[in-house]
């Protein structure tokens, strides 16, 4: 009877959410099982990229495109902290020059602040605003032109670069304009 009792598997599921649960089962060793030891393992864990259970969902606008991409999380955070999320989710049309997280890391090193401190820097609205212009502009549309940014700065596109910052990927169409990935934070 004792062996039969130890041979039985008792499962107890605790629903943490619709996307994750834990299952508790008695351990196989009879010494431990008699003492009531329980092994807990994760069965199914999903991490949201927006739209999944518990995660924020994003549209196919400029902000949504940036926020959904893990390599551009710091720019998305800076957009929100700098008060430009409304601009990037507006009907547009707008053009966004989007620096990746490495570019923000380089900026932090250059100005001597941590990434957390950068998000609270009073210059964040101007930094982000320098990366947004009115109108949906492809690289071909912008070549050789000087543009006025949302921050009121002038930037020049020349030789496949904007103010000397090269494009990683260009002409990404979104619902409210065009996004260009750049390899550094643009200085006015």
Tab-separated table of C-alpha atoms in Angstrom:
chain	number	residue	atom	x	y	z
A	1	UNK	CA	0.000	0.000	0.000
A	2	UNK	CA	2.917	2.292	0.818
A	3	UNK	CA	4.544	1.682	-2.602
A	4	UNK	CA	1.244	2.267	-4.355
A	5	UNK	CA	0.876	5.513	-2.439
A	6	UNK	CA	4.368	6.645	-3.525
A	7	UNK	CA	3.770	5.496	-7.090
A	8	UNK	CA	0.803	7.810	-7.456
A	9	UNK	CA	1.517	11.175	-8.993
A	10	UNK	CA	-0.385	14.064	-7.520
A	11	UNK	CA	-0.553	17.177	-9.614
A	12	UNK	CA	-1.709	20.528	-8.440
A	13	UNK	CA	-1.866	23.351	-10.995
A	14	UNK	CA	-1.848	26.948	-9.975
A	15	UNK	CA	-2.967	29.255	-12.757
A	16	UNK	CA	-0.776	32.338	-12.691
A	17	UNK	CA	-2.303	33.746	-15.836
A	18	UNK	CA	-3.689	32.468	-19.070
A	19	UNK	CA	-0.139	32.207	-20.427
A	20	UNK	CA	1.732	30.649	-17.502
A	21	UNK	CA	1.053	28.005	-14.889
A	22	UNK	CA	3.044	26.020	-12.375
A	23	UNK	CA	2.615	22.297	-11.777
A	24	UNK	CA	3.582	20.755	-8.455
A	25	UNK	CA	4.348	17.019	-8.363
A	26	UNK	CA	5.780	14.819	-5.598
A	27	UNK	CA	9.471	14.048	-6.094
A	28	UNK	CA	10.296	10.519	-7.299
A	29	UNK	CA	12.522	9.558	-4.341
A	30	UNK	CA	10.479	7.700	-1.717
A	31	UNK	CA	12.378	9.287	1.206
A	32	UNK	CA	11.625	12.755	-0.020
A	33	UNK	CA	8.100	11.874	-1.118
A	34	UNK	CA	7.250	10.658	2.405
A	35	UNK	CA	8.307	14.012	3.752
A	36	UNK	CA	6.106	15.776	1.254
A	37	UNK	CA	8.770	17.431	-0.908
A	38	UNK	CA	7.359	19.069	-3.999
A	39	UNK	CA	9.085	19.934	-7.278
A	40	UNK	CA	7.753	23.009	-9.055
A	41	UNK	CA	8.405	23.635	-12.740
A	42	UNK	CA	7.123	26.198	-15.199
A	43	UNK	CA	4.959	24.691	-17.915
A	44	UNK	CA	4.277	27.498	-20.347
A	45	UNK	CA	5.618	31.021	-20.139
A	46	UNK	CA	5.069	33.583	-22.856
A	47	UNK	CA	6.599	37.024	-23.010
A	48	UNK	CA	4.529	39.736	-24.640
A	49	UNK	CA	5.691	41.985	-27.448
A	50	UNK	CA	2.453	43.855	-27.321
A	51	UNK	CA	-0.990	42.480	-27.916
A	52	UNK	CA	-0.436	39.269	-25.974
A	53	UNK	CA	-2.245	38.603	-22.730
A	54	UNK	CA	-1.224	41.290	-20.272
A	55	UNK	CA	0.985	43.175	-22.753
A	56	UNK	CA	0.356	46.505	-24.391
A	57	UNK	CA	-0.719	46.289	-27.983
A	58	UNK	CA	0.800	48.609	-30.582
A	59	UNK	CA	-0.556	49.843	-33.897
A	60	UNK	CA	1.437	49.875	-37.131
A	61	UNK	CA	2.296	53.553	-36.700
A	62	UNK	CA	5.783	55.007	-36.156
A	63	UNK	CA	5.663	54.543	-32.378
A	64	UNK	CA	4.275	51.008	-32.636
A	65	UNK	CA	6.989	49.986	-35.094
A	66	UNK	CA	9.703	51.277	-32.744
A	67	UNK	CA	8.141	49.989	-29.504
A	68	UNK	CA	7.685	46.452	-30.875
A	69	UNK	CA	11.357	46.129	-31.813
A	70	UNK	CA	13.604	45.068	-28.926
A	71	UNK	CA	16.633	46.853	-30.436
A	72	UNK	CA	14.918	50.234	-30.201
A	73	UNK	CA	13.524	50.108	-26.647
A	74	UNK	CA	15.537	53.082	-25.410
A	75	UNK	CA	14.288	55.275	-28.243
A	76	UNK	CA	10.699	54.186	-27.513
A	77	UNK	CA	11.214	55.013	-23.813
A	78	UNK	CA	12.750	58.382	-24.733
A	79	UNK	CA	9.793	59.137	-27.033
A	80	UNK	CA	7.381	58.523	-24.150
A	81	UNK	CA	9.489	60.387	-21.555
A	82	UNK	CA	10.024	63.283	-23.962
A	83	UNK	CA	6.323	63.720	-24.651
A	84	UNK	CA	6.472	62.741	-28.337
A	85	UNK	CA	4.354	59.575	-28.236
A	86	UNK	CA	1.314	61.569	-29.378
A	87	UNK	CA	3.239	62.851	-32.396
A	88	UNK	CA	4.434	59.372	-33.314
A	89	UNK	CA	0.928	57.899	-33.047
A	90	UNK	CA	-0.770	60.829	-34.820
A	91	UNK	CA	-2.219	60.459	-38.337
A	92	UNK	CA	0.933	62.192	-39.633
A	93	UNK	CA	2.497	62.032	-42.059
A	94	UNK	CA	5.857	62.056	-40.275
A	95	UNK	CA	9.377	60.807	-40.858
A	96	UNK	CA	11.318	59.344	-37.952
A	97	UNK	CA	15.076	58.755	-37.752
A	98	UNK	CA	15.319	55.967	-35.201
A	99	UNK	CA	18.602	55.283	-33.345
A	100	UNK	CA	18.998	51.827	-31.806
A	101	UNK	CA	19.901	51.003	-28.188
A	102	UNK	CA	23.636	50.864	-28.976
A	103	UNK	CA	23.429	54.431	-30.292
A	104	UNK	CA	21.829	55.552	-27.022
A	105	UNK	CA	24.529	53.698	-25.087
A	106	UNK	CA	27.152	55.621	-27.053
A	107	UNK	CA	25.365	58.912	-26.319
A	108	UNK	CA	25.271	58.089	-22.599
A	109	UNK	CA	29.005	57.419	-22.630
A	110	UNK	CA	29.664	60.632	-24.555
A	111	UNK	CA	27.730	62.855	-22.134
A	112	UNK	CA	28.662	60.866	-19.010
A	113	UNK	CA	25.262	59.685	-17.766
A	114	UNK	CA	23.602	56.313	-17.240
A	115	UNK	CA	20.731	55.193	-19.454
A	116	UNK	CA	18.340	55.724	-16.533
A	117	UNK	CA	19.663	59.247	-15.955
A	118	UNK	CA	19.334	60.005	-19.669
A	119	UNK	CA	15.605	59.265	-19.538
A	120	UNK	CA	15.230	61.936	-16.847
A	121	UNK	CA	17.491	64.453	-18.606
A	122	UNK	CA	15.700	67.706	-19.461
A	123	UNK	CA	17.203	67.501	-22.983
A	124	UNK	CA	15.248	64.317	-23.864
A	125	UNK	CA	12.336	66.180	-25.559
A	126	UNK	CA	14.795	68.053	-27.823
A	127	UNK	CA	16.886	64.924	-28.482
A	128	UNK	CA	13.802	62.967	-29.582
A	129	UNK	CA	12.323	65.939	-31.445
A	130	UNK	CA	15.511	66.162	-33.508
A	131	UNK	CA	14.665	62.712	-34.896
A	132	UNK	CA	11.160	63.599	-36.181
A	133	UNK	CA	10.187	65.730	-39.192
A	134	UNK	CA	6.826	66.499	-40.792
A	135	UNK	CA	5.959	64.643	-43.995
A	136	UNK	CA	6.559	61.095	-45.191
A	137	UNK	CA	10.005	61.322	-46.781
A	138	UNK	CA	12.003	58.532	-48.376
A	139	UNK	CA	15.784	58.710	-48.524
A	140	UNK	CA	15.528	59.732	-52.196
A	141	UNK	CA	13.086	62.541	-51.251
A	142	UNK	CA	15.484	63.902	-48.611
A	143	UNK	CA	18.843	63.583	-50.391
A	144	UNK	CA	20.585	66.964	-50.593
A	145	UNK	CA	17.945	68.748	-48.514
A	146	UNK	CA	17.931	70.523	-45.169
A	147	UNK	CA	14.899	69.673	-43.028
A	148	UNK	CA	13.394	71.303	-39.944
A	149	UNK	CA	12.768	68.868	-37.081
A	150	UNK	CA	9.981	68.873	-34.496
A	151	UNK	CA	12.535	70.342	-32.069
A	152	UNK	CA	13.051	73.273	-34.439
A	153	UNK	CA	16.566	72.182	-35.435
A	154	UNK	CA	17.874	71.889	-38.975
A	155	UNK	CA	19.266	68.575	-40.197
A	156	UNK	CA	20.807	67.880	-43.581
A	157	UNK	CA	20.592	64.651	-45.569
A	158	UNK	CA	23.569	64.180	-47.819
A	159	UNK	CA	25.495	61.205	-49.188
A	160	UNK	CA	23.185	58.673	-47.527
A	161	UNK	CA	23.611	60.226	-44.076
A	162	UNK	CA	21.731	62.694	-41.899
A	163	UNK	CA	24.039	65.193	-40.161
A	164	UNK	CA	26.837	62.707	-40.726
A	165	UNK	CA	24.918	59.766	-39.192
A	166	UNK	CA	24.531	56.886	-41.640
A	167	UNK	CA	21.345	54.945	-42.280
A	168	UNK	CA	21.186	51.283	-41.200
A	169	UNK	CA	17.861	50.696	-42.941
A	170	UNK	CA	15.707	53.203	-44.704
A	171	UNK	CA	12.220	53.724	-46.121
A	172	UNK	CA	10.313	51.539	-43.634
A	173	UNK	CA	6.675	52.354	-44.342
A	174	UNK	CA	4.262	52.657	-41.404
A	175	UNK	CA	0.632	53.791	-41.270
A	176	UNK	CA	1.495	57.408	-40.448
A	177	UNK	CA	4.736	57.917	-42.345
A	178	UNK	CA	8.208	56.505	-42.838
A	179	UNK	CA	10.830	55.278	-40.355
A	180	UNK	CA	14.583	55.216	-41.038
A	181	UNK	CA	16.945	53.293	-38.746
A	182	UNK	CA	20.145	55.250	-38.049
A	183	UNK	CA	23.356	54.121	-36.345
A	184	UNK	CA	23.758	57.061	-33.918
A	185	UNK	CA	21.774	59.711	-32.088
A	186	UNK	CA	21.552	62.740	-34.385
A	187	UNK	CA	23.046	65.982	-33.104
A	188	UNK	CA	21.565	69.186	-34.523
